[in-house]
């Protein structure tokens, strides 16, 4: 007979599951293929590249690859045509067992940029497994006294296939005593029973042999057989009976050993020894079941023996026999079905792959750093896993598929702020209590060249002594780059430019690696006082970044130039000055003057004059001014004095060590009745007081007139502008400036308060300055000794080309009149502390042209002039012109062309010289001009 399995309920459930699965996959956008199991190598599965939207040409460059967790190399992709094909044998039963769904999950990964696609390949079942019985022979013992319709359980066959291929039908070979009854229980398992349809007679037939055939529903059909060996027993008529034929038990996994599962109870209608029952595992029970459970044969209690794990086996079917103790025992049968309940006893598993490390600090947002896959062997809520990330910035987790996440960049990176991140990824299931697992991901940030080298300050000031040896180290520049490796490797170079007629690289060089700056040649303060240039620092990144720093190299003066005598003293220091002196001159009369200049500056250019003692110890009637070089008489000359006087004047500077030169002055003493011929070079020795006084008065009047006119013009202009309506604002009152003289013979500037002068729509103008000349004072007497100048100040910044004894002072004081405040201004002052030396003070930076000069000799200490001696040069304030005054005796012939001359300060002496073009001559001319200024 043929018995069809009743699977209507199971078919409906299977169909509903398949419909739900198809709808879910359609919504997820996942690529789905199917392939039958046992397909041959090379069997076409699908055009995976085309279905994923990838071009064939980009498969190899983008490192197209397919990964399958735990599936080996069952499927491969032909990178030439993008076809997915079968690579090796696929046995559905090995892959998925008896699961209704069997799919291979593929991860398709391409890079540049990194993309991940999920592909499922369903392995379809074919009828490749015949039904199989556990034993080749089943033995049954039947009492001859058993009644018709008595039932005897049989072991059914199993088919490793699924669906229709696993739907089994059973057939029993034809016989007159037995037929086969197939039932389906609530658990959709087949229950085979051999039904007695005719009483057996042991005396007639002691043993019956039958053949049980199982046929599956596949095409073609496959079959399996088992031999049934039935032994007919005699005697005991009633077999033990259980309360139920099937017992369903639910048991938690990990239940400890010794736990009671169930206590079975069977009854036997017989009496005596035939009623006593033993409980035994049936011969149908597998060994793995016997390893997990144990039965007490007397009490029928089934207890746990081994470890129960839901993830290994979640259902146990235990066939129990109740056998009486008669000589010919009868057996009752039941089945105990034990279902295990899942507990949250498995922590989630995490796999991190495809790490894209290190990450460039300029990586765009959304860059995929790593792929994370999660799994949990538990089921239900215990197997539902969520993934979290800490810290949350600058990364985040993005769910790409069920239990698949991508670690992506969420905010910009900055390696200089944080070069490395330690991320903790936590996977947590939904059990109670929840189990979790963590994994650390170290993300290193790769540097990009986004920081230019930076210097500590934008400008450096370097002081270098002149005459340095070639190649000497003068400074070291250093720039710091916050980047790393080659991006932080800084090299230095000069920013080339022209310094005069020469290139900057002929003066200095910089070492490319250390940043040391070297002077390639000796520097000369007289030629180059300030060398300003830039050094560039550039890193080795791509593209390189750089910055510049400015170096101001001040060349400090050294005493490397000896004083130089100016004509008519000597051209080269070897000539002599010849003068004629009347014997009638009195004490203190200036008879000659030695002029010298020093090309150095500061103390090195501050010259002093010293008269060498006369041979033989004779006291000379002449003396020389320590800082003026003026030779004057110490007493009245008499007949005892030699008619020819040879004076040696030692001129030396104040350098360390001091340099010196000797000037020779030859004086001829003549009687007062004779008219001495005075050299034009010594025009200041004998003067025509009346003529010079007249000229001096004219000059003072002219200067006062010009100054007054200037002040009047400015005040008038200011008054007109302030009286006009202004759209910008009103002007405050303007107080007149107070101009006074601090001492006779000086020009000084004073300012009662700082005034603001409005001029139309423009901003307030700077302060006004006015210079008032004062009348010269007569010569001092011997009763009034000269005191040291209290206003003398020294500064070593002004070149000797302006004056051999005039220097720039950083903070001079311009004296005001009585009761007036002292105004602080940078001034140019004399370095001569002698009483007869004054102070030449232009108020530099005070709003007046730097060519405006004032002469200050100090309060109570006017300059001591010789008889009838007046300054031989005046500088007009606000004008580059110089007025030179030549003083001649009254009885001499005055050259009108030399009486008053005008010209640039730098060109005053040039016009009197025929030799031009060399540096030495220019220094002499500048020194001559400035020496004349100091003489005043």
Short mmCIF file of C-alpha atoms in Angstrom, two decimals, residues 134-135 137-141 152-156 192 242 245 264 278-291 293-297 302 317-323 331-336:
data_model
loop_
_atom_site.label_atom_id
_atom_site.label_comp_id
_atom_site.label_asym_id
_atom_site.label_seq_id
_atom_site.Cartn_x
_atom_site.Cartn_y
_atom_site.Cartn_z
CA UNK A 134 18.77 4.25 10.34
CA UNK A 135 19.10 0.48 10.42
CA UNK A 137 17.00 -4.36 9.69
CA UNK A 138 14.28 -3.78 12.25
CA UNK A 139 13.41 -6.56 14.62
CA UNK A 140 9.95 -6.86 16.24
CA UNK A 141 8.67 -9.29 18.87
CA UNK A 152 3.72 -1.93 16.47
CA UNK A 153 5.81 1.20 15.91
CA UNK A 154 8.38 1.25 13.15
CA UNK A 155 11.32 3.53 12.53
CA UNK A 156 10.69 5.79 9.57
CA UNK A 192 4.79 4.46 11.21
CA UNK A 242 1.40 4.70 28.71
CA UNK A 245 1.66 8.05 23.17
CA UNK A 264 6.76 8.24 32.85
CA UNK A 278 10.81 -1.90 33.15
CA UNK A 279 11.39 1.43 31.34
CA UNK A 280 14.02 1.35 28.67
CA UNK A 281 15.24 3.48 25.83
CA UNK A 282 13.98 2.04 22.59
CA UNK A 283 16.36 0.67 20.06
CA UNK A 284 15.30 3.62 17.94
CA UNK A 285 17.03 6.13 20.27
CA UNK A 286 20.29 7.55 18.88
CA UNK A 287 23.47 7.61 20.86
CA UNK A 288 23.59 11.39 21.04
CA UNK A 289 20.26 11.31 22.86
CA UNK A 290 21.51 8.68 25.28
CA UNK A 291 24.53 10.93 25.99
CA UNK A 293 19.56 11.92 29.01
CA UNK A 294 19.27 8.89 31.33
CA UNK A 295 16.18 6.89 32.34
CA UNK A 296 15.56 5.07 35.60
CA UNK A 297 14.34 1.68 34.49
CA UNK A 302 14.18 10.71 32.71
CA UNK A 317 12.90 12.78 20.28
CA UNK A 318 13.18 9.95 22.81
CA UNK A 319 11.37 6.63 22.17
CA UNK A 320 10.64 4.78 25.41
CA UNK A 321 9.68 1.09 25.80
CA UNK A 322 7.78 -0.17 28.81
CA UNK A 323 8.50 -3.92 29.08
CA UNK A 331 6.20 -3.89 25.39
CA UNK A 332 4.37 -0.59 25.48
CA UNK A 333 5.71 2.40 23.54
CA UNK A 334 5.67 6.19 23.83
CA UNK A 335 7.68 9.10 22.53
CA UNK A 336 9.04 11.95 24.63
#
